[in-house]
Amino acid sequence: MNKKTLIFLIILSLFEFSHPALSFKAATVHPLPGVVDLRILETTDLHASLVNYDYYQTRVDNRIGLVKTATLIKKARKEVQNSLLFDDGDHLKGNPLGEYLARIRGIRKGKLHPVYRAFNYLHYDAVAIGNHEFNYGLEFLNAAVKGAKMPVLNANVFSVKKKKPYFTPYVILKRKVVDQNGRKHHLKIGVIAFMPTQIMKWDKANLEGKVMAKPMVDTAKEFIPIMKSKGADIIVALAHTGISYGTYSAESENAVYYLSKIPGIDVILAGHSHNVFPSSVYKNSPDTNIETGQINGKPVVMAGAFGNHLGIIDLRLKKTNGQWGILKGTSFTRPIVNDAGTSLVKRDKRLYQLVNPEHQETVDFINKLGL
Ligand SMILES: [Zn+2]
């Protein structure tokens, strides 16, 4: 360092010390403009568990029920500025309420299925169709989803006649989000949904000749570039499929691990197998970090079943040169009861009122049968 430079640096340091306002400004860490925190919430495999009630034992069961998860949803939303809520499928069938509505009472014209009434009330941003949604036939399903105010998605089930996706394959949600500085931004969130191809075996009688299922990974590879070309800043996969680490096959029932390797898919909401991810079950699994909740570096969450957990993914996004990138993505779940079975949340009163008519009809029906 020459003499001139040294004198310059000394003068500069004196200047900093003698001007506290100036040095203060340089030292303060401001939230970064263009950095957006986005929370993504998941329910999955509700199986018509709207109320915290066991219809077989005819008694309250606090380990299940969307009326409980709803309280967690509202709390999780309040903690952040930007959030989205999705259901990952298998929401219409799996308990006596679902059976009663599909096989006994039916969906009357202009009437809403209580599951979709609940989804509307909670303002879900989109929901996926699960394999069990086919169990009551396509006609019932089409009648039930009619009242849904949010997109109902699946990309890998195709109409045989029309040779195109039977449902809406994906959507690009346009949302205003607020960055850490309070500045508003427009974000385009691509949402696509998949389910196991095994539906063709499981629901052969309902589906044969009407629809066919394409492999999930192939379908993702086909649609992701299209969604990107249509301006999706990030892509969320509502993957109604579990996590397995075996050798890949096009017919793999649990395809999350393989989907996580596809470029362009940023976030995976998993389901179908009723497990909880992240959890210690996956501790020694390859390319899996149960601390951050990532598989192959992508945040993944699976929220158990029957509303027993809420899945949460916290993303930190940053816009650079007009392009959004993900700085950080972590996932975790919150349960409605602790390990001892003690309730951690009260039920959402308004939601309980909204679904109570069909709940009560189901209870009355069971009583009449003398079960
Ligand atoms: Zn399923």
GROMACS .gro file of C-alpha atoms and ligand atoms in nm:
model
  372
    1MET     CA    1   0.000   0.000   0.000
    2ASN     CA    2   0.152   0.335  -0.093
    3LYS     CA    3   0.155   0.642   0.130
    4LYS     CA    4  -0.119   0.822  -0.061
    5THR     CA    5  -0.362   0.532  -0.025
    6LEU     CA    6  -0.287   0.502   0.346
    7ILE     CA    7  -0.358   0.873   0.410
    8PHE     CA    8  -0.676   0.841   0.206
    9LEU     CA    9  -0.797   0.546   0.415
   10ILE     CA   10  -0.717   0.726   0.742
   11ILE     CA   11  -0.913   1.032   0.629
   12LEU     CA   12  -1.198   0.809   0.522
   13SER     CA   13  -1.214   0.632   0.859
   14LEU     CA   14  -1.208   0.966   1.046
   15PHE     CA   15  -1.488   1.087   0.825
   16GLU     CA   16  -1.700   0.780   0.913
   17PHE     CA   17  -1.646   0.826   1.287
   18SER     CA   18  -1.712   1.200   1.276
   19HIS     CA   19  -2.036   1.149   1.087
   20PRO     CA   20  -2.240   0.906   1.300
   21ALA     CA   21  -2.549   0.948   1.086
   22LEU     CA   22  -2.361   0.837   0.780
   23SER     CA   23  -2.192   0.536   0.940
   24PHE     CA   24  -2.523   0.438   1.104
   25LYS     CA   25  -2.688   0.423   0.766
   26ALA     CA   26  -2.416   0.199   0.631
   27ALA     CA   27  -2.435  -0.040   0.927
   28THR     CA   28  -2.814  -0.089   0.948
   29VAL     CA   29  -2.944  -0.409   0.787
   30HIS     CA   30  -3.266  -0.340   0.603
   31PRO     CA   31  -3.507  -0.606   0.485
   32LEU     CA   32  -3.423  -0.663   0.123
   33PRO     CA   33  -3.651  -0.521  -0.142
   34GLY     CA   34  -3.788  -0.788  -0.370
   35VAL     CA   35  -3.755  -1.064  -0.108
   36VAL     CA   36  -4.093  -1.230  -0.056
   37ASP     CA   37  -4.183  -1.484   0.210
   38LEU     CA   38  -4.459  -1.714   0.085
   39ARG     CA   39  -4.623  -1.981   0.300
   40ILE     CA   40  -4.790  -2.280   0.134
   41LEU     CA   41  -5.041  -2.481   0.337
   42GLU     CA   42  -5.157  -2.836   0.271
   43THR     CA   43  -5.431  -3.070   0.377
   44THR     CA   44  -5.440  -3.417   0.224
   45ASP     CA   45  -5.638  -3.741   0.235
   46LEU     CA   46  -5.920  -3.591   0.439
   47HIS     CA   47  -6.144  -3.885   0.340
   48ALA     CA   48  -6.457  -3.682   0.425
   49SER     CA   49  -6.336  -3.627   0.784
   50LEU     CA   50  -6.497  -3.289   0.827
   51VAL     CA   51  -6.606  -3.323   1.189
   52ASN     CA   52  -6.399  -3.454   1.482
   53TYR     CA   53  -6.631  -3.752   1.511
   54ASP     CA   54  -6.596  -4.128   1.484
   55TYR     CA   55  -6.913  -4.256   1.312
   56TYR     CA   56  -6.828  -4.620   1.385
   57GLN     CA   57  -6.795  -4.567   1.761
   58THR     CA   58  -7.053  -4.284   1.754
   59ARG     CA   59  -6.843  -4.051   1.964
   60VAL     CA   60  -6.618  -3.746   1.943
   61ASP     CA   61  -6.269  -3.819   1.811
   62ASN     CA   62  -6.027  -3.530   1.849
   63ARG     CA   63  -5.756  -3.698   1.639
   64ILE     CA   64  -5.942  -3.621   1.315
   65GLY     CA   65  -6.153  -3.358   1.142
   66LEU     CA   66  -6.110  -3.054   0.918
   67VAL     CA   67  -6.302  -2.848   1.178
   68LYS     CA   68  -5.983  -2.887   1.387
   69THR     CA   69  -5.730  -2.840   1.105
   70ALA     CA   70  -5.919  -2.523   1.008
   71THR     CA   71  -5.807  -2.362   1.334
   72LEU     CA   72  -5.444  -2.446   1.247
   73ILE     CA   73  -5.497  -2.307   0.895
   74LYS     CA   74  -5.625  -1.975   1.029
   75LYS     CA   75  -5.339  -1.949   1.280
   76ALA     CA   76  -5.073  -2.032   1.018
   77ARG     CA   77  -5.216  -1.769   0.785
   78LYS     CA   78  -5.215  -1.501   1.053
   79GLU     CA   79  -4.843  -1.552   1.119
   80VAL     CA   80  -4.743  -1.446   0.767
   81GLN     CA   81  -4.826  -1.189   0.502
   82ASN     CA   82  -4.850  -1.419   0.203
   83SER     CA   83  -5.004  -1.764   0.199
   84LEU     CA   84  -5.175  -2.018  -0.023
   85LEU     CA   85  -5.387  -2.320   0.074
   86PHE     CA   86  -5.420  -2.645  -0.120
   87ASP     CA   87  -5.580  -2.987  -0.074
   88ASP     CA   88  -5.398  -3.285  -0.219
   89GLY     CA   89  -5.696  -3.513  -0.289
   90ASP     CA   90  -5.890  -3.811  -0.154
   91HIS     CA   91  -6.136  -3.582   0.018
   92LEU     CA   92  -6.480  -3.727  -0.075
   93LYS     CA   93  -6.467  -4.089   0.039
   94GLY     CA   94  -6.354  -4.287   0.341
   95ASN     CA   95  -6.610  -4.250   0.619
   96PRO     CA   96  -6.987  -4.297   0.672
   97LEU     CA   97  -7.058  -3.929   0.594
   98GLY     CA   98  -6.899  -3.970   0.251
   99GLU     CA   99  -7.087  -4.299   0.197
  100TYR     CA  100  -7.420  -4.156   0.310
  101LEU     CA  101  -7.392  -3.860   0.073
  102ALA     CA  102  -7.284  -4.066  -0.226
  103ARG     CA  103  -7.491  -4.383  -0.188
  104ILE     CA  104  -7.800  -4.280   0.011
  105ARG     CA  105  -7.879  -3.913  -0.022
  106GLY     CA  106  -7.690  -3.815  -0.338
  107ILE     CA  107  -7.600  -3.461  -0.439
  108ARG     CA  108  -7.922  -3.273  -0.510
  109LYS     CA  109  -7.923  -3.023  -0.793
  110GLY     CA  110  -7.788  -2.688  -0.683
  111LYS     CA  111  -7.670  -2.836  -0.350
  112LEU     CA  112  -7.309  -2.829  -0.247
  113HIS     CA  113  -7.120  -3.130  -0.120
  114PRO     CA  114  -7.017  -3.034   0.237
  115VAL     CA  115  -6.651  -3.108   0.160
  116TYR     CA  116  -6.654  -2.840  -0.111
  117ARG     CA  117  -6.863  -2.612   0.110
  118ALA     CA  118  -6.581  -2.642   0.364
  119PHE     CA  119  -6.316  -2.577   0.096
  120ASN     CA  120  -6.505  -2.268  -0.023
  121TYR     CA  121  -6.537  -2.136   0.331
  122LEU     CA  122  -6.165  -2.183   0.398
  123HIS     CA  123  -6.076  -2.023   0.061
  124TYR     CA  124  -5.861  -2.300  -0.076
  125ASP     CA  125  -5.660  -2.173  -0.375
  126ALA     CA  126  -5.680  -2.505  -0.561
  127VAL     CA  127  -5.749  -2.873  -0.487
  128ALA     CA  128  -5.633  -3.200  -0.644
  129ILE     CA  129  -5.848  -3.496  -0.738
  130GLY     CA  130  -5.733  -3.813  -0.559
  131ASN     CA  131  -5.779  -4.173  -0.667
  132HIS     CA  132  -6.065  -4.229  -0.420
  133GLU     CA  133  -6.263  -3.948  -0.582
  134PHE     CA  134  -6.349  -4.203  -0.856
  135ASN     CA  135  -6.498  -4.460  -0.619
  136TYR     CA  136  -6.853  -4.330  -0.659
  137GLY     CA  137  -6.827  -4.296  -1.037
  138LEU     CA  138  -6.760  -4.004  -1.266
  139GLU     CA  139  -7.119  -3.877  -1.260
  140PHE     CA  140  -7.121  -3.827  -0.883
  141LEU     CA  141  -6.774  -3.669  -0.893
  142ASN     CA  142  -6.874  -3.423  -1.165
  143ALA     CA  143  -7.186  -3.326  -0.967
  144ALA     CA  144  -6.990  -3.288  -0.643
  145VAL     CA  145  -6.711  -3.065  -0.780
  146LYS     CA  146  -6.955  -2.831  -0.955
  147GLY     CA  147  -6.992  -2.606  -0.652
  148ALA     CA  148  -6.619  -2.571  -0.588
  149LYS     CA  149  -6.509  -2.210  -0.609
  150MET     CA  150  -6.144  -2.302  -0.659
  151PRO     CA  151  -5.975  -2.487  -0.947
  152VAL     CA  152  -6.010  -2.867  -0.915
  153LEU     CA  153  -5.705  -3.016  -1.081
  154ASN     CA  154  -5.556  -3.328  -1.230
  155ALA     CA  155  -5.316  -3.350  -1.526
  156ASN     CA  156  -5.263  -3.722  -1.586
  157VAL     CA  157  -5.616  -3.857  -1.632
  158PHE     CA  158  -5.730  -3.824  -1.993
  159SER     CA  159  -6.069  -3.849  -2.158
  160VAL     CA  160  -6.065  -4.146  -2.398
  161LYS     CA  161  -6.312  -3.979  -2.634
  162LYS     CA  162  -6.165  -3.629  -2.639
  163LYS     CA  163  -5.802  -3.738  -2.603
  164LYS     CA  164  -5.730  -3.450  -2.368
  165PRO     CA  165  -5.711  -3.407  -1.990
  166TYR     CA  166  -6.042  -3.498  -1.825
  167PHE     CA  167  -5.999  -3.227  -1.559
  168THR     CA  168  -5.825  -2.889  -1.563
  169PRO     CA  169  -5.461  -3.008  -1.573
  170TYR     CA  170  -5.302  -2.696  -1.423
  171VAL     CA  171  -5.364  -2.332  -1.337
  172ILE     CA  172  -5.143  -2.029  -1.310
  173LEU     CA  173  -5.265  -1.835  -1.008
  174LYS     CA  174  -5.196  -1.464  -1.015
  175ARG     CA  175  -5.145  -1.330  -0.667
  176LYS     CA  176  -5.034  -1.000  -0.519
  177VAL     CA  177  -4.764  -1.062  -0.262
  178VAL     CA  178  -4.588  -0.825  -0.024
  179ASP     CA  179  -4.209  -0.825   0.010
  180GLN     CA  180  -4.010  -0.769   0.330
  181ASN     CA  181  -4.014  -0.395   0.262
  182GLY     CA  182  -4.391  -0.386   0.228
  183ARG     CA  183  -4.376  -0.341  -0.145
  184LYS     CA  184  -4.634  -0.523  -0.358
  185HIS     CA  185  -4.538  -0.765  -0.632
  186HIS     CA  186  -4.729  -0.980  -0.876
  187LEU     CA  187  -4.647  -1.347  -0.855
  188LYS     CA  188  -4.762  -1.619  -1.092
  189ILE     CA  189  -4.788  -1.954  -0.916
  190GLY     CA  190  -4.826  -2.254  -1.144
  191VAL     CA  191  -5.020  -2.539  -0.983
  192ILE     CA  192  -5.045  -2.887  -1.137
  193ALA     CA  193  -5.185  -3.212  -0.995
  194PHE     CA  194  -5.114  -3.585  -1.037
  195MET     CA  195  -5.246  -3.918  -0.909
  196PRO     CA  196  -5.138  -4.282  -0.936
  197THR     CA  197  -5.215  -4.461  -1.265
  198GLN     CA  198  -5.341  -4.756  -1.058
  199ILE     CA  199  -5.689  -4.599  -1.071
  200MET     CA  200  -5.740  -4.798  -1.392
  201LYS     CA  201  -5.717  -5.118  -1.185
  202TRP     CA  202  -5.878  -4.993  -0.863
  203ASP     CA  203  -6.178  -4.832  -1.035
  204LYS     CA  204  -6.193  -5.038  -1.352
  205ALA     CA  205  -6.575  -5.058  -1.356
  206ASN     CA  206  -6.614  -4.681  -1.321
  207LEU     CA  207  -6.338  -4.573  -1.556
  208GLU     CA  208  -6.275  -4.827  -1.833
  209GLY     CA  209  -6.347  -4.684  -2.178
  210LYS     CA  210  -6.406  -4.337  -2.031
  211VAL     CA  211  -6.068  -4.221  -1.908
  212MET     CA  212  -5.709  -4.341  -1.909
  213ALA     CA  213  -5.421  -4.253  -1.682
  214LYS     CA  214  -5.076  -4.150  -1.802
  215PRO     CA  215  -4.760  -4.192  -1.589
  216MET     CA  216  -4.714  -3.900  -1.348
  217VAL     CA  217  -4.350  -3.826  -1.434
  218ASP     CA  218  -4.415  -3.827  -1.812
  219THR     CA  219  -4.712  -3.596  -1.763
  220ALA     CA  220  -4.506  -3.358  -1.548
  221LYS     CA  221  -4.229  -3.345  -1.810
  222GLU     CA  222  -4.492  -3.264  -2.072
  223PHE     CA  223  -4.670  -2.986  -1.882
  224ILE     CA  224  -4.396  -2.810  -1.681
  225PRO     CA  225  -4.232  -2.644  -1.987
  226ILE     CA  226  -4.579  -2.531  -2.105
  227MET     CA  227  -4.651  -2.376  -1.764
  228LYS     CA  228  -4.312  -2.204  -1.770
  229SER     CA  229  -4.377  -2.068  -2.120
  230LYS     CA  230  -4.707  -1.930  -1.993
  231GLY     CA  231  -4.524  -1.730  -1.728
  232ALA     CA  232  -4.532  -1.943  -1.411
  233ASP     CA  233  -4.275  -1.789  -1.172
  234ILE     CA  234  -4.281  -2.093  -0.945
  235ILE     CA  235  -4.451  -2.432  -0.980
  236VAL     CA  236  -4.627  -2.624  -0.705
  237ALA     CA  237  -4.711  -2.991  -0.767
  238LEU     CA  238  -5.020  -3.125  -0.590
  239ALA     CA  239  -4.887  -3.477  -0.607
  240HIS     CA  240  -5.147  -3.721  -0.476
  241THR     CA  241  -4.877  -3.983  -0.440
  242GLY     CA  242  -4.643  -4.101  -0.166
  243ILE     CA  243  -4.267  -4.123  -0.122
  244SER     CA  244  -4.076  -4.435  -0.218
  245TYR     CA  245  -3.712  -4.474  -0.309
  246GLY     CA  246  -3.715  -4.788  -0.523
  247THR     CA  247  -3.608  -4.811  -0.885
  248TYR     CA  248  -3.820  -4.583  -1.099
  249SER     CA  249  -4.095  -4.731  -1.308
  250ALA     CA  250  -4.353  -4.540  -1.511
  251GLU     CA  251  -4.620  -4.713  -1.305
  252SER     CA  252  -4.467  -4.627  -0.966
  253GLU     CA  253  -4.758  -4.564  -0.730
  254ASN     CA  254  -4.553  -4.338  -0.502
  255ALA     CA  255  -4.367  -4.099  -0.728
  256VAL     CA  256  -4.266  -3.798  -0.514
  257TYR     CA  257  -3.894  -3.884  -0.520
  258TYR     CA  258  -3.895  -3.901  -0.902
  259LEU     CA  259  -4.110  -3.589  -0.941
  260SER     CA  260  -3.866  -3.397  -0.720
  261LYS     CA  261  -3.592  -3.456  -0.982
  262ILE     CA  262  -3.786  -3.279  -1.257
  263PRO     CA  263  -3.652  -2.930  -1.331
  264GLY     CA  264  -3.917  -2.662  -1.294
  265ILE     CA  265  -4.111  -2.831  -1.013
  266ASP     CA  266  -4.025  -2.617  -0.711
  267VAL     CA  267  -4.252  -2.746  -0.437
  268ILE     CA  268  -4.425  -3.082  -0.383
  269LEU     CA  269  -4.734  -3.139  -0.175
  270ALA     CA  270  -4.747  -3.515  -0.125
  271GLY     CA  271  -5.020  -3.748  -0.002
  272HIS     CA  272  -5.194  -4.080  -0.074
  273SER     CA  273  -4.991  -4.292   0.171
  274HIS     CA  274  -5.121  -4.113   0.485
  275ASN     CA  275  -4.769  -4.056   0.617
  276VAL     CA  276  -4.620  -3.745   0.769
  277PHE     CA  277  -4.326  -3.579   0.593
  278PRO     CA  278  -4.087  -3.458   0.717
  279SER     CA  279  -4.059  -3.710   1.001
  280SER     CA  280  -3.806  -3.953   1.149
  281VAL     CA  281  -3.948  -4.234   0.931
  282TYR     CA  282  -3.747  -4.080   0.644
  283LYS     CA  283  -3.430  -4.016   0.850
  284ASN     CA  284  -3.201  -4.245   0.653
  285SER     CA  285  -3.361  -4.203   0.313
  286PRO     CA  286  -3.141  -4.101   0.020
  287ASP     CA  287  -3.131  -3.735  -0.092
  288THR     CA  288  -3.369  -3.652   0.192
  289ASN     CA  289  -3.321  -3.389   0.462
  290ILE     CA  290  -3.577  -3.420   0.740
  291GLU     CA  291  -3.448  -3.101   0.908
  292THR     CA  292  -3.535  -2.881   0.611
  293GLY     CA  293  -3.804  -3.114   0.475
  294GLN     CA  294  -3.640  -3.143   0.136
  295ILE     CA  295  -3.602  -3.425  -0.114
  296ASN     CA  296  -3.345  -3.366  -0.388
  297GLY     CA  297  -3.323  -3.009  -0.259
  298LYS     CA  298  -3.695  -2.940  -0.311
  299PRO     CA  299  -3.934  -2.871  -0.022
  300VAL     CA  300  -4.188  -3.152   0.020
  301VAL     CA  301  -4.466  -3.186   0.274
  302MET     CA  302  -4.719  -3.461   0.351
  303ALA     CA  303  -4.985  -3.382   0.610
  304GLY     CA  304  -5.089  -3.732   0.726
  305ALA     CA  305  -5.462  -3.798   0.678
  306PHE     CA  306  -5.814  -3.717   0.804
  307GLY     CA  307  -5.706  -3.362   0.890
  308ASN     CA  308  -5.472  -3.484   1.164
  309HIS     CA  309  -5.191  -3.252   1.047
  310LEU     CA  310  -5.151  -2.928   0.858
  311GLY     CA  311  -4.860  -2.926   0.613
  312ILE     CA  312  -4.658  -2.605   0.589
  313ILE     CA  313  -4.388  -2.499   0.342
  314ASP     CA  314  -4.218  -2.165   0.396
  315LEU     CA  315  -4.056  -2.027   0.083
  316ARG     CA  316  -3.831  -1.725   0.052
  317LEU     CA  317  -3.835  -1.586  -0.300
  318LYS     CA  318  -3.626  -1.314  -0.459
  319LYS     CA  319  -3.668  -1.126  -0.781
  320THR     CA  320  -3.349  -1.063  -0.972
  321ASN     CA  321  -3.349  -0.915  -1.321
  322GLY     CA  322  -3.723  -0.967  -1.343
  323GLN     CA  323  -3.701  -1.339  -1.254
  324TRP     CA  324  -3.816  -1.501  -0.932
  325GLY     CA  325  -3.587  -1.753  -0.771
  326ILE     CA  326  -3.619  -1.954  -0.450
  327LEU     CA  327  -3.364  -1.857  -0.183
  328LYS     CA  328  -3.492  -2.099   0.078
  329GLY     CA  329  -3.765  -2.358   0.121
  330THR     CA  330  -3.838  -2.546   0.439
  331SER     CA  331  -4.126  -2.773   0.533
  332PHE     CA  332  -4.286  -2.896   0.853
  333THR     CA  333  -4.623  -3.013   0.984
  334ARG     CA  334  -4.842  -2.919   1.279
  335PRO     CA  335  -5.064  -3.181   1.446
  336ILE     CA  336  -5.414  -3.131   1.592
  337VAL     CA  337  -5.332  -3.356   1.892
  338ASN     CA  338  -5.008  -3.430   2.076
  339ASP     CA  339  -4.854  -3.779   2.107
  340ALA     CA  340  -5.067  -3.848   2.416
  341GLY     CA  341  -5.381  -3.774   2.213
  342THR     CA  342  -5.455  -3.444   2.388
  343SER     CA  343  -5.624  -3.181   2.171
  344LEU     CA  344  -5.400  -2.894   2.070
  345VAL     CA  345  -5.670  -2.689   1.898
  346LYS     CA  346  -6.037  -2.607   1.933
  347ARG     CA  347  -6.265  -2.667   1.641
  348ASP     CA  348  -6.356  -2.384   1.405
  349LYS     CA  349  -6.711  -2.303   1.514
  350ARG     CA  350  -6.827  -2.151   1.187
  351LEU     CA  351  -6.702  -2.445   0.983
  352TYR     CA  352  -6.868  -2.687   1.224
  353GLN     CA  353  -7.201  -2.503   1.175
  354LEU     CA  354  -7.157  -2.513   0.797
  355VAL     CA  355  -7.107  -2.890   0.776
  356ASN     CA  356  -7.327  -2.988   1.069
  357PRO     CA  357  -7.649  -3.054   0.866
  358GLU     CA  358  -7.494  -3.344   0.673
  359HIS     CA  359  -7.301  -3.458   0.980
  360GLN     CA  360  -7.627  -3.477   1.177
  361GLU     CA  361  -7.809  -3.652   0.889
  362THR     CA  362  -7.533  -3.915   0.886
  363VAL     CA  363  -7.552  -3.967   1.262
  364ASP     CA  364  -7.935  -3.995   1.241
  365PHE     CA  365  -7.908  -4.242   0.953
  366ILE     CA  366  -7.668  -4.461   1.150
  367ASN     CA  367  -7.899  -4.445   1.455
  368LYS     CA  368  -8.197  -4.545   1.243
  369LEU     CA  369  -8.009  -4.848   1.119
  370GLY     CA  370  -7.950  -4.937   1.482
  371LEU     CA  371  -7.577  -4.973   1.429
  372ZN      ZN  372  -5.506  -4.178  -0.235
   0.00000   0.00000   0.00000
